[in-house]
mmCIF file of C-alpha atoms and ligand atoms in Angstrom:
data_model
loop_
_atom_site.group_PDB
_atom_site.id
_atom_site.type_symbol
_atom_site.label_atom_id
_atom_site.label_comp_id
_atom_site.label_asym_id
_atom_site.label_seq_id
_atom_site.Cartn_x
_atom_site.Cartn_y
_atom_site.Cartn_z
ATOM 1 C CA MET A 29 -130.280 85.881 49.731
ATOM 2 C CA VAL A 30 -126.530 86.223 49.888
ATOM 3 C CA GLN A 31 -125.201 84.409 52.600
ATOM 4 C CA ILE A 32 -122.063 85.557 54.207
ATOM 5 C CA MET A 33 -120.101 82.858 55.967
ATOM 6 C CA GLU A 34 -118.637 83.730 59.275
ATOM 7 C CA PRO A 35 -114.978 82.887 59.455
ATOM 8 C CA PHE A 36 -114.179 79.729 61.596
ATOM 9 C CA LYS A 37 -111.946 80.648 64.563
ATOM 10 C CA ALA A 38 -109.901 78.510 66.425
ATOM 11 C CA ILE A 39 -110.256 79.213 70.182
ATOM 12 C CA SER A 40 -106.815 78.604 71.266
ATOM 13 C CA PRO A 41 -103.724 77.466 69.269
ATOM 14 C CA THR A 42 -103.164 73.719 68.776
ATOM 15 C CA LEU A 43 -99.783 73.951 66.714
ATOM 16 C CA ASP A 44 -96.483 75.585 67.325
ATOM 17 C CA LEU A 45 -96.476 77.305 63.896
ATOM 18 C CA SER A 46 -98.902 78.496 61.185
ATOM 19 C CA VAL A 47 -97.414 79.883 57.775
ATOM 20 C CA VAL A 48 -99.801 82.083 55.795
ATOM 21 C CA ILE A 49 -99.227 82.525 52.210
ATOM 22 C CA PRO A 50 -101.460 84.955 49.982
ATOM 23 C CA VAL A 51 -101.665 83.614 46.515
ATOM 24 C CA TYR A 52 -102.880 85.524 43.428
ATOM 25 C CA ASN A 53 -102.002 84.090 40.167
ATOM 26 C CA GLU A 54 -98.559 82.572 41.348
ATOM 27 C CA ALA A 55 -98.914 79.283 39.678
ATOM 28 C CA ASP A 56 -95.100 79.152 38.499
ATOM 29 C CA ASN A 57 -93.886 80.113 41.853
ATOM 30 C CA LEU A 58 -95.810 77.737 44.142
ATOM 31 C CA ALA A 59 -93.999 74.490 43.836
ATOM 32 C CA ALA A 60 -90.544 76.076 44.439
ATOM 33 C CA LEU A 61 -91.888 78.035 47.595
ATOM 34 C CA HIS A 62 -93.593 74.928 48.991
ATOM 35 C CA ALA A 63 -90.362 72.929 48.518
ATOM 36 C CA GLU A 64 -88.349 75.719 50.259
ATOM 37 C CA LEU A 65 -90.697 76.157 53.067
ATOM 38 C CA THR A 66 -91.014 72.325 53.569
ATOM 39 C CA ALA A 67 -87.174 71.971 54.015
ATOM 40 C CA VAL A 68 -86.859 74.774 56.448
ATOM 41 C CA LEU A 69 -90.284 74.058 58.506
ATOM 42 C CA SER A 70 -89.303 70.217 58.870
ATOM 43 C CA GLN A 71 -85.692 71.214 60.189
ATOM 44 C CA LEU A 72 -87.403 73.092 62.939
ATOM 45 C CA GLY A 73 -88.837 70.124 64.784
ATOM 46 C CA CYS A 74 -92.271 71.580 65.637
ATOM 47 C CA SER A 75 -95.738 71.055 64.536
ATOM 48 C CA TYR A 76 -96.598 73.307 61.751
ATOM 49 C CA GLU A 77 -99.308 74.255 59.034
ATOM 50 C CA ILE A 78 -98.896 75.923 55.734
ATOM 51 C CA ILE A 79 -102.108 77.805 54.882
ATOM 52 C CA ALA A 80 -102.334 79.089 51.209
ATOM 53 C CA VAL A 81 -104.971 81.533 50.735
ATOM 54 C CA ASP A 82 -106.102 81.581 47.024
ATOM 55 C CA ASP A 83 -107.103 85.148 46.535
ATOM 56 C CA GLY A 84 -109.197 84.516 43.485
ATOM 57 C CA SER A 85 -106.654 83.419 41.131
ATOM 58 C CA THR A 86 -107.513 82.956 37.616
ATOM 59 C CA ASP A 87 -104.490 80.751 36.638
ATOM 60 C CA ASP A 88 -104.330 76.963 37.569
ATOM 61 C CA GLY A 89 -102.677 77.928 41.001
ATOM 62 C CA PHE A 90 -105.471 76.270 42.960
ATOM 63 C CA GLN A 91 -105.289 72.861 41.166
ATOM 64 C CA LEU A 92 -101.630 73.196 41.780
ATOM 65 C CA LEU A 93 -101.998 73.738 45.495
ATOM 66 C CA CYS A 94 -104.357 70.574 45.516
ATOM 67 C CA ARG A 95 -101.701 68.533 43.951
ATOM 68 C CA LEU A 96 -99.174 69.584 46.439
ATOM 69 C CA GLN A 97 -101.649 69.059 49.279
ATOM 70 C CA ALA A 98 -102.048 65.460 48.133
ATOM 71 C CA ASP A 99 -98.425 64.795 49.277
ATOM 72 C CA ASP A 100 -98.226 67.010 52.157
ATOM 73 C CA PRO A 101 -100.542 66.761 55.001
ATOM 74 C CA HIS A 102 -99.457 70.153 56.508
ATOM 75 C CA LEU A 103 -101.014 72.195 53.704
ATOM 76 C CA ARG A 104 -104.390 73.929 54.093
ATOM 77 C CA ILE A 105 -105.927 75.578 51.186
ATOM 78 C CA ILE A 106 -108.496 78.681 51.546
ATOM 79 C CA ARG A 107 -109.884 79.667 48.266
ATOM 80 C CA PHE A 108 -111.604 82.958 48.054
ATOM 81 C CA ARG A 109 -114.787 83.435 45.799
ATOM 82 C CA ARG A 110 -112.800 86.363 44.059
ATOM 83 C CA ASN A 111 -109.950 88.379 44.261
ATOM 84 C CA PHE A 112 -110.327 90.429 47.604
ATOM 85 C CA GLY A 113 -106.658 91.491 48.089
ATOM 86 C CA GLN A 114 -103.650 90.869 49.924
ATOM 87 C CA THR A 115 -104.887 92.313 53.124
ATOM 88 C CA ALA A 116 -108.005 90.211 53.003
ATOM 89 C CA ALA A 117 -105.662 87.268 52.211
ATOM 90 C CA PHE A 118 -103.835 87.783 55.412
ATOM 91 C CA ALA A 119 -106.831 88.212 57.375
ATOM 92 C CA ALA A 120 -108.221 84.834 56.206
ATOM 93 C CA GLY A 121 -104.855 83.266 57.140
ATOM 94 C CA PHE A 122 -104.983 84.935 60.421
ATOM 95 C CA ASP A 123 -108.588 83.880 61.191
ATOM 96 C CA HIS A 124 -107.954 80.155 60.280
ATOM 97 C CA ALA A 125 -104.349 79.741 61.916
ATOM 98 C CA ARG A 126 -103.942 77.419 64.521
ATOM 99 C CA GLY A 127 -100.304 77.932 65.395
ATOM 100 C CA GLN A 128 -98.897 79.691 68.591
ATOM 101 C CA LEU A 129 -96.929 81.823 66.242
ATOM 102 C CA VAL A 130 -97.883 82.876 62.783
ATOM 103 C CA VAL A 131 -95.704 83.494 60.012
ATOM 104 C CA THR A 132 -96.666 85.615 56.760
ATOM 105 C CA ILE A 133 -94.566 85.104 53.531
ATOM 106 C CA ASP A 134 -95.082 86.091 49.942
ATOM 107 C CA ALA A 135 -95.674 83.672 47.355
ATOM 108 C CA ASP A 136 -93.376 84.937 44.674
ATOM 109 C CA GLY A 137 -90.173 83.739 46.293
ATOM 110 C CA GLN A 138 -89.222 87.274 47.041
ATOM 111 C CA ASN A 139 -89.048 86.350 50.860
ATOM 112 C CA ASP A 140 -86.463 83.662 51.608
ATOM 113 C CA PRO A 141 -88.027 80.813 53.960
ATOM 114 C CA ALA A 142 -84.470 80.457 55.148
ATOM 115 C CA ASP A 143 -84.848 83.708 57.255
ATOM 116 C CA ILE A 144 -87.888 82.137 59.165
ATOM 117 C CA PRO A 145 -85.705 80.386 62.090
ATOM 118 C CA ARG A 146 -83.930 83.826 62.713
ATOM 119 C CA LEU A 147 -87.196 85.535 63.178
ATOM 120 C CA LEU A 148 -88.623 82.800 65.261
ATOM 121 C CA GLU A 149 -85.412 83.111 67.570
ATOM 122 C CA VAL A 150 -86.015 86.662 68.230
ATOM 123 C CA MET A 151 -89.681 86.054 68.978
ATOM 124 C CA GLU A 152 -88.916 83.264 71.289
ATOM 125 C CA GLY A 153 -87.164 85.876 73.399
ATOM 126 C CA GLY A 154 -90.706 86.597 74.448
ATOM 127 C CA GLU A 155 -90.240 90.567 74.470
ATOM 128 C CA TYR A 156 -92.087 91.197 71.011
ATOM 129 C CA ASP A 157 -95.490 90.426 69.737
ATOM 130 C CA ILE A 158 -94.386 91.042 65.936
ATOM 131 C CA VAL A 159 -90.873 90.379 64.302
ATOM 132 C CA SER A 160 -90.984 92.157 61.050
ATOM 133 C CA GLY A 161 -88.377 91.429 58.095
ATOM 134 C CA TRP A 162 -86.068 94.342 57.027
ATOM 135 C CA ARG A 163 -85.067 93.925 53.325
ATOM 136 C CA LYS A 164 -81.816 95.681 54.138
ATOM 137 C CA ASN A 165 -80.462 94.786 50.523
ATOM 138 C CA ARG A 166 -83.512 95.554 48.737
ATOM 139 C CA LYS A 167 -83.073 94.822 45.047
ATOM 140 C CA GLU A 168 -85.881 97.091 43.742
ATOM 141 C CA PRO A 169 -85.756 100.113 41.530
ATOM 142 C CA PHE A 170 -84.789 103.287 43.553
ATOM 143 C CA LEU A 171 -87.295 105.892 42.049
ATOM 144 C CA THR A 172 -90.564 103.889 41.839
ATOM 145 C CA ARG A 173 -90.164 101.743 45.050
ATOM 146 C CA LYS A 174 -87.437 102.674 47.487
ATOM 147 C CA LEU A 175 -87.942 106.318 47.286
ATOM 148 C CA PRO A 176 -91.926 106.357 48.032
ATOM 149 C CA SER A 177 -91.350 103.987 50.775
ATOM 150 C CA MET A 178 -88.578 106.061 52.473
ATOM 151 C CA ILE A 179 -90.952 109.089 52.278
ATOM 152 C CA ALA A 180 -93.840 107.138 53.554
ATOM 153 C CA ASN A 181 -91.604 105.648 56.524
ATOM 154 C CA ARG A 182 -90.540 109.213 57.497
ATOM 155 C CA LEU A 183 -94.135 110.564 57.263
ATOM 156 C CA ILE A 184 -95.434 108.023 59.558
ATOM 157 C CA ALA A 185 -92.738 107.996 61.989
ATOM 158 C CA SER A 186 -94.146 111.409 63.199
ATOM 159 C CA THR A 187 -97.592 109.825 64.338
ATOM 160 C CA SER A 188 -96.543 106.391 65.325
ATOM 161 C CA ASP A 189 -94.240 105.018 67.871
ATOM 162 C CA VAL A 190 -93.383 102.057 65.888
ATOM 163 C CA HIS A 191 -90.112 102.714 63.984
ATOM 164 C CA LEU A 192 -89.452 100.504 61.283
ATOM 165 C CA HIS A 193 -87.190 100.841 58.317
ATOM 166 C CA ASP A 194 -89.200 98.508 55.991
ATOM 167 C CA ARG A 195 -93.034 98.550 55.849
ATOM 168 C CA GLY A 196 -93.484 96.577 52.477
ATOM 169 C CA CYS A 197 -91.849 93.255 53.554
ATOM 170 C CA SER A 198 -94.575 90.395 54.090
ATOM 171 C CA LEU A 199 -91.955 88.185 55.895
ATOM 172 C CA LYS A 200 -93.159 88.605 59.507
ATOM 173 C CA VAL A 201 -94.011 86.563 62.749
ATOM 174 C CA TYR A 202 -96.891 87.280 64.887
ATOM 175 C CA ARG A 203 -98.067 85.902 68.179
ATOM 176 C CA TYR A 204 -101.372 83.898 68.069
ATOM 177 C CA ASP A 205 -103.512 86.444 70.288
ATOM 178 C CA LEU A 206 -102.358 89.346 68.572
ATOM 179 C CA VAL A 207 -103.598 88.183 65.018
ATOM 180 C CA ARG A 208 -106.719 87.323 66.840
ATOM 181 C CA GLN A 209 -107.158 90.747 68.102
ATOM 182 C CA MET A 210 -106.259 92.584 64.891
ATOM 183 C CA HIS A 211 -108.970 93.834 62.528
ATOM 184 C CA LEU A 212 -107.648 94.443 59.035
ATOM 185 C CA TYR A 213 -109.470 95.940 56.065
ATOM 186 C CA GLY A 214 -108.734 97.887 53.161
ATOM 187 C CA GLU A 215 -105.164 97.686 51.967
ATOM 188 C CA LEU A 216 -103.939 98.070 55.429
ATOM 189 C CA HIS A 217 -101.543 94.949 55.316
ATOM 190 C CA ARG A 218 -98.489 97.262 54.817
ATOM 191 C CA PHE A 219 -99.389 98.893 58.114
ATOM 192 C CA ILE A 220 -99.983 95.947 60.231
ATOM 193 C CA PRO A 221 -97.421 96.845 62.840
ATOM 194 C CA GLU A 222 -99.027 100.333 63.259
ATOM 195 C CA VAL A 223 -102.331 98.820 63.393
ATOM 196 C CA ALA A 224 -101.089 96.466 65.991
ATOM 197 C CA SER A 225 -99.404 99.023 67.904
ATOM 198 C CA MET A 226 -102.848 100.591 68.485
ATOM 199 C CA ILE A 227 -103.581 97.729 70.784
ATOM 200 C CA GLY A 228 -100.130 97.734 72.386
ATOM 201 C CA ALA A 229 -98.230 95.299 70.298
ATOM 202 C CA ARG A 230 -94.309 95.385 70.440
ATOM 203 C CA VAL A 231 -92.566 95.266 67.341
ATOM 204 C CA ALA A 232 -89.032 94.143 66.447
ATOM 205 C CA GLU A 233 -87.199 94.449 62.993
ATOM 206 C CA VAL A 234 -84.673 91.798 61.799
ATOM 207 C CA PRO A 235 -82.606 92.051 58.545
ATOM 208 C CA VAL A 236 -83.798 89.494 55.971
ATOM 209 C CA ASN A 237 -82.590 88.329 52.514
ATOM 210 C CA ASP A 238 -84.407 90.081 49.577
ATOM 211 C CA ARG A 239 -84.643 88.225 46.193
ATOM 212 C CA PRO A 240 -85.963 89.086 42.785
ATOM 213 C CA ARG A 241 -89.529 87.751 42.114
ATOM 214 C CA ARG A 242 -89.108 84.163 40.807
ATOM 215 C CA ALA A 243 -91.804 84.308 38.009
ATOM 216 C CA GLY A 244 -94.682 86.396 36.902
ATOM 217 C CA GLN A 245 -95.316 89.880 37.627
ATOM 218 C CA SER A 246 -95.842 92.039 40.631
ATOM 219 C CA LYS A 247 -99.420 92.587 41.251
ATOM 220 C CA TYR A 248 -99.190 96.449 41.902
ATOM 221 C CA GLY A 249 -98.404 98.906 39.104
ATOM 222 C CA ALA A 250 -95.487 101.295 40.357
ATOM 223 C CA LEU A 251 -97.703 104.275 39.459
ATOM 224 C CA SER A 252 -100.930 103.004 41.037
ATOM 225 C CA ARG A 253 -99.261 101.909 44.171
ATOM 226 C CA THR A 254 -97.847 105.358 45.401
ATOM 227 C CA PRO A 255 -101.154 107.082 45.557
ATOM 228 C CA ARG A 256 -102.752 104.238 47.340
ATOM 229 C CA VAL A 257 -100.036 104.175 49.869
ATOM 230 C CA ILE A 258 -100.151 107.711 50.577
ATOM 231 C CA LEU A 259 -104.022 107.484 51.104
ATOM 232 C CA ASP A 260 -103.417 104.547 53.376
ATOM 233 C CA LEU A 261 -100.780 106.492 55.234
ATOM 234 C CA LEU A 262 -103.362 109.217 55.839
ATOM 235 C CA THR A 263 -105.764 106.807 57.151
ATOM 236 C CA VAL A 264 -103.415 105.296 59.543
ATOM 237 C CA SER A 265 -101.902 108.609 60.549
ATOM 238 C CA PHE A 266 -105.537 109.525 61.241
ATOM 239 C CA LEU A 267 -106.366 106.295 63.155
ATOM 240 C CA LEU A 268 -103.094 106.468 65.133
ATOM 241 C CA SER A 269 -103.713 109.943 66.442
ATOM 242 C CA TYR A 270 -107.362 110.778 66.201
ATOM 243 C CA SER A 271 -109.197 107.463 65.962
ATOM 244 C CA GLY A 272 -111.122 107.751 69.127
ATOM 245 C CA ARG A 273 -111.455 111.527 69.099
ATOM 246 C CA PRO A 274 -112.137 112.769 65.283
ATOM 247 C CA MET A 275 -113.787 115.815 66.676
ATOM 248 C CA GLN A 276 -110.368 116.980 68.193
ATOM 249 C CA LEU A 277 -108.963 117.073 64.413
ATOM 250 C CA PHE A 278 -111.931 118.281 62.427
ATOM 251 C CA GLY A 279 -113.069 120.503 65.173
ATOM 252 C CA ARG A 280 -109.729 122.235 65.474
ATOM 253 C CA ILE A 281 -109.806 122.930 61.704
ATOM 254 C CA GLY A 282 -113.399 123.957 61.864
ATOM 255 C CA LEU A 283 -112.600 126.294 64.725
ATOM 256 C CA THR A 284 -109.730 127.881 63.074
ATOM 257 C CA LEU A 285 -111.379 128.447 59.812
ATOM 258 C CA GLY A 286 -114.732 129.546 61.319
ATOM 259 C CA GLY A 287 -112.779 132.086 63.540
ATOM 260 C CA LEU A 288 -110.949 133.357 60.753
ATOM 261 C CA GLY A 289 -114.047 133.732 58.824
ATOM 262 C CA GLY A 290 -116.153 135.205 61.676
ATOM 263 C CA GLY A 291 -113.214 137.736 62.415
ATOM 264 C CA ILE A 292 -113.105 138.995 58.996
ATOM 265 C CA GLY A 293 -116.860 139.221 58.651
ATOM 266 C CA LEU A 294 -117.101 141.292 61.908
ATOM 267 C CA TYR A 295 -114.262 143.580 60.558
ATOM 268 C CA LEU A 296 -116.297 143.992 57.495
ATOM 269 C CA ALA A 297 -119.419 144.930 59.505
ATOM 270 C CA GLY A 298 -117.423 147.435 61.790
ATOM 271 C CA ALA A 299 -116.108 148.952 58.744
ATOM 272 C CA LYS A 300 -119.342 149.123 57.123
ATOM 273 C CA ILE A 301 -121.156 150.543 60.133
ATOM 274 C CA ALA A 302 -118.481 153.136 60.878
ATOM 275 C CA HIS A 303 -117.914 154.340 57.425
ATOM 276 C CA GLY A 304 -121.517 154.020 56.401
ATOM 277 C CA ILE A 305 -122.633 156.218 59.347
ATOM 278 C CA MET A 306 -119.768 158.779 58.818
ATOM 279 C CA GLU A 307 -120.251 159.092 55.031
ATOM 280 C CA GLY A 308 -123.985 158.427 55.270
ATOM 281 C CA ILE A 309 -124.390 161.827 57.127
ATOM 282 C CA ASP A 310 -123.151 163.773 54.157
ATOM 283 C CA GLY A 311 -124.168 162.138 50.989
ATOM 284 C CA PHE A 312 -125.686 158.722 51.713
ATOM 285 C CA ARG A 313 -122.582 156.870 49.934
ATOM 286 C CA ALA A 314 -122.529 153.602 51.770
ATOM 287 C CA TYR A 315 -119.016 151.919 52.044
ATOM 288 C CA ARG A 316 -119.332 149.162 49.579
ATOM 289 C CA ILE A 317 -118.261 145.748 50.955
ATOM 290 C CA GLY A 318 -120.411 143.776 48.583
ATOM 291 C CA THR A 319 -117.865 143.300 45.790
ATOM 292 C CA SER A 320 -114.912 142.860 48.329
ATOM 293 C CA PRO A 321 -113.044 139.671 47.952
ATOM 294 C CA TRP A 322 -112.995 139.713 51.690
ATOM 295 C CA LEU A 323 -116.423 139.134 52.080
ATOM 296 C CA MET A 324 -116.089 136.056 49.796
ATOM 297 C CA LEU A 325 -113.211 134.767 51.741
ATOM 298 C CA ALA A 326 -115.314 135.474 55.023
ATOM 299 C CA VAL A 327 -118.389 133.674 53.800
ATOM 300 C CA LEU A 328 -116.263 130.748 52.310
ATOM 301 C CA LEU A 329 -114.333 130.205 55.435
ATOM 302 C CA THR A 330 -117.314 130.407 57.822
ATOM 303 C CA VAL A 331 -118.988 127.838 55.562
ATOM 304 C CA LEU A 332 -116.096 125.522 55.500
ATOM 305 C CA GLY A 333 -115.670 125.968 59.307
ATOM 306 C CA VAL A 334 -119.123 124.695 59.977
ATOM 307 C CA GLN A 335 -118.628 121.765 57.550
ATOM 308 C CA PHE A 336 -115.472 120.724 58.997
ATOM 309 C CA ILE A 337 -117.208 120.769 62.482
ATOM 310 C CA VAL A 338 -120.119 118.781 61.269
ATOM 311 C CA LEU A 339 -117.694 116.294 59.433
ATOM 312 C CA GLY A 340 -116.082 115.899 62.798
ATOM 313 C CA LEU A 341 -119.393 114.975 64.644
ATOM 314 C CA LEU A 342 -120.249 112.735 61.658
ATOM 315 C CA GLY A 343 -116.787 110.900 61.951
ATOM 316 C CA GLU A 344 -117.490 110.429 65.772
ATOM 317 C CA ILE A 345 -120.850 108.526 64.802
ATOM 318 C CA ILE A 346 -119.090 106.714 61.916
ATOM 319 C CA ILE A 347 -116.321 105.486 64.367
ATOM 320 C CA ARG A 348 -118.549 104.202 66.760
ATOM 321 C CA THR A 349 -120.530 102.308 64.150
ATOM 322 C CA TYR A 350 -117.320 100.911 62.674
ATOM 323 C CA TYR A 351 -116.275 99.509 66.144
ATOM 324 C CA GLU A 352 -119.734 98.308 66.813
ATOM 325 C CA ALA A 353 -119.615 96.321 63.291
ATOM 326 C CA GLN A 354 -116.655 94.862 63.679
ATOM 327 C CA GLY A 355 -116.091 90.989 63.290
ATOM 328 C CA LYS A 356 -117.572 90.927 59.898
ATOM 329 C CA PRO A 357 -115.190 89.144 57.448
ATOM 330 C CA ILE A 358 -113.711 91.319 54.714
ATOM 331 C CA TYR A 359 -113.543 88.300 52.211
ATOM 332 C CA ALA A 360 -115.799 85.323 51.122
ATOM 333 C CA VAL A 361 -114.557 81.867 51.077
ATOM 334 C CA ARG A 362 -115.560 79.485 48.359
ATOM 335 C CA GLU A 363 -114.123 76.393 49.638
ATOM 336 C CA ILE A 364 -111.563 75.281 52.396
ATOM 337 C CA ARG A 365 -109.448 72.211 51.558
ATOM 338 C CA GLU A 366 -108.027 70.404 54.493
ATOM 339 C CA PRO A 367 -105.427 67.625 53.926
ATOM 340 C CA GLU A 368 -106.325 64.164 53.683
ATOM 341 C CA GLU A 369 -105.633 63.186 57.040
ATOM 342 C CA GLU A 370 -107.716 65.603 58.723
ATOM 343 C CA ARG A 371 -110.829 65.148 56.333
HETATM 344 N N1 UDP B 424 -101.333 89.019 46.483
HETATM 345 C C1 UDP B 424 -102.503 88.528 46.646
HETATM 346 N N2 UDP B 424 -103.613 89.263 46.209
HETATM 347 C C2 UDP B 424 -103.574 90.445 45.598
HETATM 348 C C3 UDP B 424 -102.325 90.907 45.035
HETATM 349 C C4 UDP B 424 -101.265 90.100 45.786
HETATM 350 O O1 UDP B 424 -102.773 87.527 47.408
HETATM 351 O O2 UDP B 424 -104.440 91.062 45.090
HETATM 352 C C5 UDP B 424 -100.026 88.338 46.669
HETATM 353 C C6 UDP B 424 -99.127 87.925 45.934
HETATM 354 O O3 UDP B 424 -99.527 86.638 45.227
HETATM 355 C C7 UDP B 424 -97.919 87.810 46.388
HETATM 356 C C8 UDP B 424 -98.050 88.889 47.627
HETATM 357 O O4 UDP B 424 -99.387 89.073 47.647
HETATM 358 O O5 UDP B 424 -97.768 86.546 47.152
HETATM 359 C C9 UDP B 424 -97.178 90.128 47.225
HETATM 360 O O6 UDP B 424 -97.540 90.495 45.780
HETATM 361 P P1 UDP B 424 -96.634 91.173 44.824
HETATM 362 O O7 UDP B 424 -95.367 90.233 44.829
HETATM 363 O O8 UDP B 424 -97.338 91.069 43.421
HETATM 364 O O9 UDP B 424 -96.029 92.580 45.427
HETATM 365 P P2 UDP B 424 -94.806 93.313 45.513
HETATM 366 O O10 UDP B 424 -93.783 92.083 45.896
HETATM 367 O O11 UDP B 424 -94.603 93.913 44.071
HETATM 368 O O12 UDP B 424 -94.920 94.112 46.636
HETATM 369 MG MG1 MG B 425 -93.605 90.394 45.179
#
């Protein structure tokens, strides 16, 4: 029997701030990031915790985190059983966070911890539920990184009322109650503001510093990332506009195709009857529709139409099951290491 661990959920925040770091093979970056973060957070004068989520690293990142933890009572470590991906790492951090505000930041040093106080300031205004970093001076190649994200931004702008310049920046601040209500899955971490906007979150954007990765390599290949983002974009657009009513989308396509097919079929039948009767009287030469490409099209479109409608209905059922089944964690935890003082 495989036992699936239910994530521990704090009922209400007991700290001011939680910082969530997804870590996948970042051993060479951890110490520097931890030092930078600690310098910034200790200046803030509030209670905080750092939650490092080790997403199945195969380097000695976990041992390194344990060593850092020995000197830092703020550091908590969640270790996954295997690599579940950045979205799952965020989800685990959110599930275990105890801070009133939750900050997410990449482990590779691309995000600058020095920006955190500015994000918090905007958050303290009370007007927003998410404050997102915007890498205004993004130092990444135009063709493989910047261009795809510009196109994605343009596409998603038409279905969402969240208007962001930058969706790939991990440095963000969330309100505790919001992270508790969000359900992340797949690779939707790039679209958290959109997912959050479905439950009515208000999102602000603040320019932040962008730095090159300190050591190691990006975990996403430039080529493999683009189709993934496009598919996620489709999912998110669909969720945003039709999640509660898939039949409206599939049914509409079905009706159009089915109607077109039926129309052509009717026309062919009419032509067959009219010509067949007229020509049949003096020579029994029926009007031949059997080889007409139009017949093929009529049949194809009708079948497609029916299929889309059936898909839509299936979608209705699946979406209901999906909502019912929520609350199931998308990751499995091997161990959680709390700092010495709490053990
Ligand atoms: N990451 C993770 N699990 C993964 C892939 C990435 O936790 O499966 C973490 C990674 O360690 C880093 C952050 O997610 O802290 C962003 O990854 P990366 O820097 O490779 O992405 P990029 O900056 O190239 O978009
Ligand atoms: Mg990075």
